[in-house]
Amino acid sequence: MTLIERIKAGDVPKSVEELASEEGVALDRLCRSVIEGRVVVPRNVNRTMVRSIGIGEGLRTKVNANIGTSEDYPFLKEELEKLKVAVATGADAVMDLSTGGDLREIRREILSHASLPVGTVPIYQAAVDALEKYGSIVEMTVDHLFGVIEEHAKDGVDFATVHCGITREALNALVRQKRVMDVVSRGGAFVVGWMIHNEKENPLYKQFDRLLEIARRYDLTLSLGDGMRPGCLADASDGAQIQELVTLGRLVERAREAQVQVMVEGPGHLPLDHIEANMRMAKSICKGAPFYVLGPLVTDVAPDYDHISSAIGGALAAWAGADFLCYVTPREHLGLPTVGDVREGVIASRIAAHAADIAKGVPGAKDWDLEMARARKALDWQKEIELAIDPEKARRAYEERKVPNEETCTMCGEFCAMKLVGEFLGSDRGEKC
Amino acid sequence: MTLIERIKAGDVPKSVEELASEEGVALDRLCRSVIEGRVVVPRNVNRTMVRSIGIGEGLRTKVNANIGTSEDYPFLKEELEKLKVAVATGADAVMDLSTGGDLREIRREILSHASLPVGTVPIYQAAVDALEKYGSIVEMTVDHLFGVIEEHAKDGVDFATVHCGITREALNALVRQKRVMDVVSRGGAFVVGWMIHNEKENPLYKQFDRLLEIARRYDLTLSLGDGMRPGCLADASDGAQIQELVTLGRLVERAREAQVQVMVEGPGHLPLDHIEANMRMAKSICKGAPFYVLGPLVTDVAPDYDHISSAIGGALAAWAGADFLCYVTPREHLGLPTVGDVREGVIASRIAAHAADIAKGVPGAKDWDLEMARARKALDWQKEIELAIDPEKARRAYEERKVPNEETCTMCGEFCAMKLVGEFLGSDRGEKC
């Protein structure tokens, strides 16, 4: 049974109860949101020992960290280290996007080490398999693709990106569009390439019911991929992107009918003034399904600072309705991220998510900031560091420039201006000068 | 003569002509904006060899980098290094906020090395002088304070922060407010402390005409400081802050009457959902005067990532009307910034400013992104790096993870999906897989 079916049957898992209390929301409201598809709790029936997280309306904005090998860096050990750092810095989920090395082994190792939900993009493995077997990705067979998806589900993957919205119609829109960057979604390009080469409709669209059957069997949450997402500001919010979104909206309804948990993926690269419109449109077209965005990056010109560009877009996106932010690391457009990049990426996205949660009034969000403000007012450095979003890095930065006698304000002399202000206002003392 | 007077007299300086062409705006429109006080061009009559910049409506959003010694780090050499890095990474202006060492020497050295506008907060020096002479900041004499402001102007300072809006009325509002963080503006706290100790009105408010006389003499641009700016999210947009802003709005009109260039400073710490309201209110109350914000930080919990928190707020602020972003370095709440922090801070603010400029439709802003997208599409790594907002760092990040044969896509084999997409769409080739 999927979670939707279980809850409908009155069998609410303990993990969902815990989740409601952790989020500070009423359990019955949370259950209703899951049933109605406005919240997903990605958790494969074959997974144990994993923390449940809720993604969607009214809940804390969640952060995903992409990890995974490439052909040039096929090192499991480094990816497990990234997983560790992602968990330590507060990511809510990870996706294994490996394309190099033994993909099955890597996935299984990540799944066995991860205490949080794990997502994958099965078509990567299907493509690599096809390349090995037939010498070409576009020779991938439909049965093999579905076989790989089932294999991922069987292994315990909690959510999977499937590019179901790339239809012939979307392709036509793409042709008309004359984009600067064409298709930048890797999985999307595989699907488009396959469709062109084989002159066929996208099997993930055409055989969507077959996908739903697999998803039902394992309670695999489907993450409907945005293969047509813009790869630069100039391509943002165009006909191809929105055509795909409209299709995804229809597929969301079919998934809900099948009682399969489903979320929708979104851009990408968007100018600041497109973000709110994109979020509201996605939420409206997809009937409130949880929306999962990559970035969005608000400029194309900041390689090695793309975590910042993405934090700007992510904060605005989450405030306007996105529920799940896929981090972007500084190195996004330059190479495979290092462990250090993963840390920077997770924290940047968490800042964006938290800033949005404060603005959205997510229960408890602003209490953290109030506690920090009080620690600052009290000049309680240790507490300030403990409360920091990355205590380890904050401590290092503080120690580096720390001065002796931190408690005494050496500047103001007998009549400290800050102290006077504090006395005047009846508070103990002001900020450190 | 001030710039406003010169332009009114039909004597438009060559530097303003250059500025118009650099910004891609019509010269007559720019001149009108300066006359009407919606754009300032901070440039002291005693300064030579400085690049003019325009700050205000319709122009590219500018970025300021704060540098300057502290009592614990009174090292001129380090500050000159920060100046160099700020210029190299694209700051539009710097402020010397020194409070340690020989303040006169440091200021003069920075002025003589800076090729861009330099701002100061004269009350810092007046406070340090008072401490040395009388053993207490609050014993500062009014004549000495104005003397120091004149000294800064004589030295060639292009713009100066003066906390003129802290009136007894604002103090009363502050008392009623019961803030978490009281007053976090250092200069603001000096003024408040002085007012409380001496039981007098703020001399910078009371003798505003005296300030205008100095400003007129040197064409010193006044930057009306926000001593009541919130120091944490919980204190944002309160009565004290807005009371001060209302006063600043009146002073803007008096400065305009005196044909003195004037801008207004703003917060600080603001939740995401307060930013637009704050910007529109400031622009409205201050009759379109250029608005200069510090941050704003959208969360208090990110020490050592405050450049990111501030880039989120800065992007939104600039989009909603702020014209000038004061950078915030990662280390803002932990200690005096290092040279590395300056670099991170400038770039983060520039990303925010540029993202806003794209959204605001500033002439030429989006062309940069389009050029980058085309370089990416063509897999032209060298061009991508040259176009990067920080080419040096982008190059390093790229080289670190670079793989041999970068041009060949080793993954897709004979039928590269990306290539197929590119051929199908009639573009040369797609993104690197």
mmCIF file of C-alpha atoms in Angstrom, chain B residues 67-366:
data_model
loop_
_atom_site.group_PDB
_atom_site.id
_atom_site.type_symbol
_atom_site.label_atom_id
_atom_site.label_comp_id
_atom_site.label_asym_id
_atom_site.label_seq_id
_atom_site.Cartn_x
_atom_site.Cartn_y
_atom_site.Cartn_z
ATOM 1 C CA ILE B 67 37.124 48.670 4.780
ATOM 2 C CA GLY B 68 39.012 50.149 7.719
ATOM 3 C CA THR B 69 41.028 49.299 10.797
ATOM 4 C CA SER B 70 39.798 48.467 14.273
ATOM 5 C CA GLU B 71 41.545 49.033 17.548
ATOM 6 C CA ASP B 72 42.604 45.380 17.489
ATOM 7 C CA TYR B 73 43.674 45.402 13.843
ATOM 8 C CA PRO B 74 45.079 48.895 13.277
ATOM 9 C CA PHE B 75 47.101 47.894 10.205
ATOM 10 C CA LEU B 76 47.100 50.315 7.280
ATOM 11 C CA LYS B 77 48.808 47.800 5.025
ATOM 12 C CA GLU B 78 46.022 45.244 5.373
ATOM 13 C CA GLU B 79 43.395 47.885 4.649
ATOM 14 C CA LEU B 80 45.223 49.037 1.511
ATOM 15 C CA GLU B 81 45.275 45.413 0.425
ATOM 16 C CA LYS B 82 41.508 45.236 1.006
ATOM 17 C CA LEU B 83 41.099 48.398 -1.057
ATOM 18 C CA LYS B 84 43.043 46.768 -3.882
ATOM 19 C CA VAL B 85 40.924 43.620 -3.773
ATOM 20 C CA ALA B 86 37.692 45.628 -3.582
ATOM 21 C CA VAL B 87 38.678 47.540 -6.718
ATOM 22 C CA ALA B 88 39.883 44.404 -8.499
ATOM 23 C CA THR B 89 36.656 42.522 -7.809
ATOM 24 C CA GLY B 90 34.513 45.377 -9.064
ATOM 25 C CA ALA B 91 33.322 47.427 -6.093
ATOM 26 C CA ASP B 92 32.009 50.827 -7.187
ATOM 27 C CA ALA B 93 32.949 52.663 -3.986
ATOM 28 C CA VAL B 94 34.616 52.029 -0.645
ATOM 29 C CA MET B 95 34.038 53.421 2.802
ATOM 30 C CA ASP B 96 36.872 53.845 5.274
ATOM 31 C CA LEU B 97 35.397 52.952 8.652
ATOM 32 C CA SER B 98 38.677 52.927 10.546
ATOM 33 C CA THR B 99 38.651 53.237 14.307
ATOM 34 C CA GLY B 100 42.191 52.033 15.138
ATOM 35 C CA GLY B 101 45.614 53.548 14.526
ATOM 36 C CA ASP B 102 46.257 57.010 13.085
ATOM 37 C CA LEU B 103 42.857 57.703 11.551
ATOM 38 C CA ARG B 104 43.988 60.779 9.630
ATOM 39 C CA GLU B 105 46.914 58.996 8.041
ATOM 40 C CA ILE B 106 44.825 55.937 7.163
ATOM 41 C CA ARG B 107 42.091 58.032 5.554
ATOM 42 C CA ARG B 108 44.570 60.062 3.530
ATOM 43 C CA GLU B 109 46.384 56.931 2.364
ATOM 44 C CA ILE B 110 43.134 55.293 1.311
ATOM 45 C CA LEU B 111 42.060 58.462 -0.497
ATOM 46 C CA SER B 112 45.352 58.697 -2.311
ATOM 47 C CA HIS B 113 45.256 55.044 -3.393
ATOM 48 C CA ALA B 114 41.563 54.835 -4.298
ATOM 49 C CA SER B 115 40.542 55.268 -7.916
ATOM 50 C CA LEU B 116 36.875 55.231 -6.917
ATOM 51 C CA PRO B 117 34.638 57.302 -4.624
ATOM 52 C CA VAL B 118 35.488 57.080 -0.936
ATOM 53 C CA GLY B 119 33.040 57.522 1.916
ATOM 54 C CA THR B 120 33.576 57.851 5.671
ATOM 55 C CA VAL B 121 31.642 58.077 8.933
ATOM 56 C CA PRO B 122 33.262 61.155 10.510
ATOM 57 C CA ILE B 123 31.690 60.599 13.913
ATOM 58 C CA TYR B 124 33.980 57.586 14.416
ATOM 59 C CA GLN B 125 36.986 59.865 14.401
ATOM 60 C CA ALA B 126 35.244 62.507 16.505
ATOM 61 C CA ALA B 127 34.439 59.774 19.025
ATOM 62 C CA VAL B 128 37.995 58.447 19.124
ATOM 63 C CA ASP B 129 39.310 62.010 19.528
ATOM 64 C CA ALA B 130 36.875 62.661 22.393
ATOM 65 C CA LEU B 131 37.934 59.455 24.061
ATOM 66 C CA GLU B 132 41.587 60.482 23.872
ATOM 67 C CA LYS B 133 40.984 64.056 24.969
ATOM 68 C CA TYR B 134 38.227 63.713 27.568
ATOM 69 C CA GLY B 135 38.310 59.993 28.345
ATOM 70 C CA SER B 136 34.761 59.537 27.041
ATOM 71 C CA ILE B 137 32.925 59.566 23.744
ATOM 72 C CA VAL B 138 29.882 61.323 25.109
ATOM 73 C CA GLU B 139 32.022 64.313 26.095
ATOM 74 C CA MET B 140 32.555 65.044 22.406
ATOM 75 C CA THR B 141 31.940 68.737 21.674
ATOM 76 C CA VAL B 142 29.648 69.849 18.899
ATOM 77 C CA ASP B 143 32.322 72.087 17.425
ATOM 78 C CA HIS B 144 34.780 69.232 17.335
ATOM 79 C CA LEU B 145 32.274 66.984 15.563
ATOM 80 C CA PHE B 146 31.651 69.573 12.855
ATOM 81 C CA GLY B 147 35.393 70.244 12.707
ATOM 82 C CA VAL B 148 36.053 66.580 11.960
ATOM 83 C CA ILE B 149 33.354 66.500 9.285
ATOM 84 C CA GLU B 150 34.969 69.533 7.655
ATOM 85 C CA GLU B 151 38.400 67.885 7.936
ATOM 86 C CA HIS B 152 37.084 64.806 6.092
ATOM 87 C CA ALA B 153 35.565 67.015 3.408
ATOM 88 C CA LYS B 154 38.792 68.970 3.046
ATOM 89 C CA ASP B 155 40.727 65.719 2.677
ATOM 90 C CA GLY B 156 38.592 64.874 -0.335
ATOM 91 C CA VAL B 157 36.047 62.398 1.058
ATOM 92 C CA ASP B 158 33.322 61.978 -1.556
ATOM 93 C CA PHE B 159 30.417 60.963 0.660
ATOM 94 C CA ALA B 160 29.923 60.870 4.403
ATOM 95 C CA THR B 161 27.442 59.122 6.634
ATOM 96 C CA VAL B 162 25.815 61.531 9.066
ATOM 97 C CA HIS B 163 23.220 60.309 11.542
ATOM 98 C CA CYS B 164 20.952 63.354 11.302
ATOM 99 C CA GLY B 165 17.631 61.585 11.772
ATOM 100 C CA ILE B 166 18.121 60.507 15.375
ATOM 101 C CA THR B 167 15.923 63.059 17.098
ATOM 102 C CA ARG B 168 14.442 63.113 20.615
ATOM 103 C CA GLU B 169 11.247 61.992 18.891
ATOM 104 C CA ALA B 170 13.009 58.950 17.418
ATOM 105 C CA LEU B 171 14.514 58.216 20.834
ATOM 106 C CA ASN B 172 11.040 58.251 22.364
ATOM 107 C CA ALA B 173 9.877 55.842 19.685
ATOM 108 C CA LEU B 174 12.861 53.634 20.502
ATOM 109 C CA VAL B 175 11.966 53.587 24.198
ATOM 110 C CA ARG B 176 8.357 52.612 23.444
ATOM 111 C CA GLN B 177 9.579 49.898 21.122
ATOM 112 C CA LYS B 178 11.388 47.643 23.600
ATOM 113 C CA ARG B 179 13.651 46.229 20.940
ATOM 114 C CA VAL B 180 15.607 43.012 21.208
ATOM 115 C CA MET B 181 18.802 44.627 19.921
ATOM 116 C CA ASP B 182 18.336 48.349 20.739
ATOM 117 C CA VAL B 183 20.737 50.369 18.549
ATOM 118 C CA VAL B 184 23.274 48.445 16.472
ATOM 119 C CA SER B 185 24.526 51.281 14.290
ATOM 120 C CA ARG B 186 27.814 52.255 15.897
ATOM 121 C CA GLY B 187 27.597 55.889 14.845
ATOM 122 C CA GLY B 188 23.947 55.845 15.825
ATOM 123 C CA ALA B 189 24.821 54.586 19.294
ATOM 124 C CA PHE B 190 27.414 57.373 19.693
ATOM 125 C CA VAL B 191 24.776 59.954 18.819
ATOM 126 C CA VAL B 192 22.151 58.380 21.069
ATOM 127 C CA GLY B 193 24.659 58.061 23.928
ATOM 128 C CA TRP B 194 25.654 61.697 23.490
ATOM 129 C CA MET B 195 22.034 62.854 23.434
ATOM 130 C CA ILE B 196 21.183 60.914 26.585
ATOM 131 C CA HIS B 197 24.291 61.977 28.492
ATOM 132 C CA ASN B 198 24.047 65.621 27.504
ATOM 133 C CA GLU B 199 20.249 65.735 27.536
ATOM 134 C CA LYS B 200 20.294 67.595 24.246
ATOM 135 C CA GLU B 201 18.917 67.298 20.738
ATOM 136 C CA ASN B 202 21.184 65.668 18.126
ATOM 137 C CA PRO B 203 23.499 68.436 16.828
ATOM 138 C CA LEU B 204 23.582 66.852 13.363
ATOM 139 C CA TYR B 205 19.834 67.404 13.220
ATOM 140 C CA LYS B 206 19.667 70.702 15.059
ATOM 141 C CA GLN B 207 22.513 72.253 13.092
ATOM 142 C CA PHE B 208 21.721 70.576 9.795
ATOM 143 C CA ASP B 209 22.337 73.878 7.971
ATOM 144 C CA ARG B 210 25.880 73.924 9.307
ATOM 145 C CA LEU B 211 26.345 70.476 7.770
ATOM 146 C CA LEU B 212 24.884 71.666 4.494
ATOM 147 C CA GLU B 213 27.363 74.540 4.400
ATOM 148 C CA ILE B 214 30.291 72.149 4.702
ATOM 149 C CA ALA B 215 28.795 69.820 2.118
ATOM 150 C CA ARG B 216 28.226 72.691 -0.314
ATOM 151 C CA ARG B 217 31.791 73.896 0.014
ATOM 152 C CA TYR B 218 33.304 70.574 -1.056
ATOM 153 C CA ASP B 219 30.359 69.038 -2.912
ATOM 154 C CA LEU B 220 30.433 66.351 -0.254
ATOM 155 C CA THR B 221 27.508 64.006 -0.830
ATOM 156 C CA LEU B 222 25.605 63.499 2.403
ATOM 157 C CA SER B 223 24.550 59.970 3.174
ATOM 158 C CA LEU B 224 21.847 60.293 5.818
ATOM 159 C CA GLY B 225 22.570 57.422 8.201
ATOM 160 C CA ASP B 226 20.013 55.108 9.706
ATOM 161 C CA GLY B 227 21.032 55.004 13.337
ATOM 162 C CA MET B 228 17.769 53.269 14.192
ATOM 163 C CA ARG B 229 18.200 50.458 11.679
ATOM 164 C CA PRO B 230 17.086 47.077 12.986
ATOM 165 C CA GLY B 231 19.874 44.779 14.181
ATOM 166 C CA CYS B 232 17.792 41.634 13.932
ATOM 167 C CA LEU B 233 14.650 40.441 12.162
ATOM 168 C CA ALA B 234 12.569 40.901 15.301
ATOM 169 C CA ASP B 235 13.287 44.654 15.326
ATOM 170 C CA ALA B 236 12.550 45.219 11.627
ATOM 171 C CA SER B 237 10.250 47.980 10.355
ATOM 172 C CA ASP B 238 9.332 49.317 13.776
ATOM 173 C CA GLY B 239 8.235 52.761 14.897
ATOM 174 C CA ALA B 240 11.751 53.948 15.730
ATOM 175 C CA GLN B 241 13.116 52.976 12.332
ATOM 176 C CA ILE B 242 10.292 54.589 10.418
ATOM 177 C CA GLN B 243 10.223 57.699 12.636
ATOM 178 C CA GLU B 244 13.866 58.278 11.705
ATOM 179 C CA LEU B 245 13.079 57.696 8.023
ATOM 180 C CA VAL B 246 10.326 60.319 8.120
ATOM 181 C CA THR B 247 12.809 62.815 9.551
ATOM 182 C CA LEU B 248 15.351 61.893 6.870
ATOM 183 C CA GLY B 249 12.695 62.576 4.244
ATOM 184 C CA ARG B 250 12.376 66.148 5.530
ATOM 185 C CA LEU B 251 16.145 66.587 5.584
ATOM 186 C CA VAL B 252 16.397 65.365 1.992
ATOM 187 C CA GLU B 253 14.212 68.275 0.970
ATOM 188 C CA ARG B 254 16.368 70.736 2.884
ATOM 189 C CA ALA B 255 19.514 69.339 1.272
ATOM 190 C CA ARG B 256 17.924 69.684 -2.145
ATOM 191 C CA GLU B 257 17.008 73.282 -1.411
ATOM 192 C CA ALA B 258 20.671 73.877 -0.589
ATOM 193 C CA GLN B 259 21.664 72.094 -3.822
ATOM 194 C CA VAL B 260 23.626 69.537 -1.836
ATOM 195 C CA GLN B 261 23.740 65.974 -3.121
ATOM 196 C CA VAL B 262 22.088 63.614 -0.690
ATOM 197 C CA MET B 263 21.266 59.934 -0.347
ATOM 198 C CA VAL B 264 19.535 57.970 2.386
ATOM 199 C CA GLU B 265 20.695 54.856 4.212
ATOM 200 C CA GLY B 266 18.492 51.912 5.110
ATOM 201 C CA PRO B 267 18.446 48.554 6.859
ATOM 202 C CA GLY B 268 19.928 46.239 7.976
ATOM 203 C CA HIS B 269 18.086 43.076 9.025
ATOM 204 C CA LEU B 270 14.705 42.506 7.345
ATOM 205 C CA PRO B 271 12.562 39.427 6.774
ATOM 206 C CA LEU B 272 12.109 38.692 3.079
ATOM 207 C CA ASP B 273 8.498 39.877 3.192
ATOM 208 C CA HIS B 274 9.448 43.306 4.599
ATOM 209 C CA ILE B 275 11.970 44.246 1.944
ATOM 210 C CA GLU B 276 9.785 45.545 -0.848
ATOM 211 C CA ALA B 277 7.641 47.547 1.583
ATOM 212 C CA ASN B 278 10.750 49.120 3.117
ATOM 213 C CA MET B 279 12.210 50.100 -0.244
ATOM 214 C CA ARG B 280 8.985 51.579 -1.604
ATOM 215 C CA MET B 281 8.360 53.446 1.647
ATOM 216 C CA ALA B 282 11.881 54.867 1.691
ATOM 217 C CA LYS B 283 11.667 55.969 -1.923
ATOM 218 C CA SER B 284 8.291 57.541 -1.337
ATOM 219 C CA ILE B 285 9.083 59.288 1.959
ATOM 220 C CA CYS B 286 12.450 60.494 0.667
ATOM 221 C CA LYS B 287 11.040 61.703 -2.665
ATOM 222 C CA GLY B 288 13.081 59.392 -4.855
ATOM 223 C CA ALA B 289 16.455 60.098 -3.232
ATOM 224 C CA PRO B 290 19.023 57.362 -3.909
ATOM 225 C CA PHE B 291 18.634 54.637 -1.303
ATOM 226 C CA TYR B 292 21.688 52.923 0.152
ATOM 227 C CA VAL B 293 21.126 49.689 2.056
ATOM 228 C CA LEU B 294 23.325 47.566 4.264
ATOM 229 C CA GLY B 295 22.345 44.045 3.315
ATOM 230 C CA PRO B 296 19.552 43.630 4.174
ATOM 231 C CA LEU B 297 20.155 40.314 5.890
ATOM 232 C CA VAL B 298 17.153 38.016 5.586
ATOM 233 C CA THR B 299 18.112 35.850 8.543
ATOM 234 C CA ASP B 300 20.145 36.338 11.710
ATOM 235 C CA VAL B 301 21.373 32.760 11.957
ATOM 236 C CA ALA B 302 24.058 32.650 9.267
ATOM 237 C CA PRO B 303 27.324 34.016 10.718
ATOM 238 C CA ASP B 304 30.190 33.436 8.285
ATOM 239 C CA TYR B 305 27.599 33.192 5.504
ATOM 240 C CA ASP B 306 26.221 36.689 5.978
ATOM 241 C CA HIS B 307 27.319 37.625 2.463
ATOM 242 C CA ILE B 308 24.789 35.075 1.181
ATOM 243 C CA SER B 309 22.033 36.157 3.526
ATOM 244 C CA SER B 310 22.769 39.699 2.433
ATOM 245 C CA ALA B 311 22.874 38.859 -1.290
ATOM 246 C CA ILE B 312 19.352 37.456 -1.019
ATOM 247 C CA GLY B 313 18.112 40.609 0.665
ATOM 248 C CA GLY B 314 20.186 42.895 -1.521
ATOM 249 C CA ALA B 315 18.853 41.429 -4.759
ATOM 250 C CA LEU B 316 15.285 41.888 -3.634
ATOM 251 C CA ALA B 317 16.010 45.358 -2.249
ATOM 252 C CA ALA B 318 17.711 46.575 -5.418
ATOM 253 C CA TRP B 319 14.919 45.166 -7.536
ATOM 254 C CA ALA B 320 12.409 47.052 -5.374
ATOM 255 C CA GLY B 321 14.268 50.333 -5.617
ATOM 256 C CA ALA B 322 17.531 50.369 -3.653
ATOM 257 C CA ASP B 323 20.283 51.965 -5.727
ATOM 258 C CA PHE B 324 23.387 51.251 -3.708
ATOM 259 C CA LEU B 325 24.236 48.045 -1.862
ATOM 260 C CA CYS B 326 26.731 48.096 0.949
ATOM 261 C CA TYR B 327 28.331 44.694 0.947
ATOM 262 C CA VAL B 328 28.276 42.468 3.992
ATOM 263 C CA THR B 329 31.181 40.093 4.369
ATOM 264 C CA PRO B 330 30.851 36.499 5.598
ATOM 265 C CA ARG B 331 32.497 37.490 8.885
ATOM 266 C CA GLU B 332 30.185 40.466 9.594
ATOM 267 C CA HIS B 333 28.984 39.264 12.991
ATOM 268 C CA LEU B 334 32.179 37.477 14.001
ATOM 269 C CA GLY B 335 35.100 39.845 13.583
ATOM 270 C CA LEU B 336 36.914 42.319 11.348
ATOM 271 C CA PRO B 337 36.894 41.049 7.737
ATOM 272 C CA THR B 338 40.037 39.701 6.138
ATOM 273 C CA VAL B 339 41.138 40.411 2.584
ATOM 274 C CA GLY B 340 39.478 37.137 1.534
ATOM 275 C CA ASP B 341 36.226 38.212 3.172
ATOM 276 C CA VAL B 342 36.309 41.451 1.179
ATOM 277 C CA ARG B 343 36.512 39.493 -2.062
ATOM 278 C CA GLU B 344 33.583 37.233 -1.102
ATOM 279 C CA GLY B 345 31.557 40.206 0.049
ATOM 280 C CA VAL B 346 32.045 42.289 -3.079
ATOM 281 C CA ILE B 347 31.210 39.438 -5.429
ATOM 282 C CA ALA B 348 28.108 38.393 -3.483
ATOM 283 C CA SER B 349 26.805 41.963 -3.584
ATOM 284 C CA ARG B 350 27.622 42.300 -7.260
ATOM 285 C CA ILE B 351 25.629 39.143 -8.005
ATOM 286 C CA ALA B 352 22.680 40.611 -6.098
ATOM 287 C CA ALA B 353 23.006 43.955 -7.865
ATOM 288 C CA HIS B 354 23.284 42.364 -11.298
ATOM 289 C CA ALA B 355 20.322 40.031 -10.734
ATOM 290 C CA ALA B 356 18.265 43.068 -9.746
ATOM 291 C CA ASP B 357 19.471 45.075 -12.726
ATOM 292 C CA ILE B 358 18.290 42.321 -15.072
ATOM 293 C CA ALA B 359 14.878 42.353 -13.413
ATOM 294 C CA LYS B 360 14.706 46.155 -13.460
ATOM 295 C CA GLY B 361 15.671 46.253 -17.124
ATOM 296 C CA VAL B 362 18.794 48.346 -16.599
ATOM 297 C CA PRO B 363 20.297 48.960 -20.075
ATOM 298 C CA GLY B 364 22.718 46.220 -21.081
ATOM 299 C CA ALA B 365 22.339 44.130 -17.905
ATOM 300 C CA LYS B 366 21.011 40.980 -19.539
#
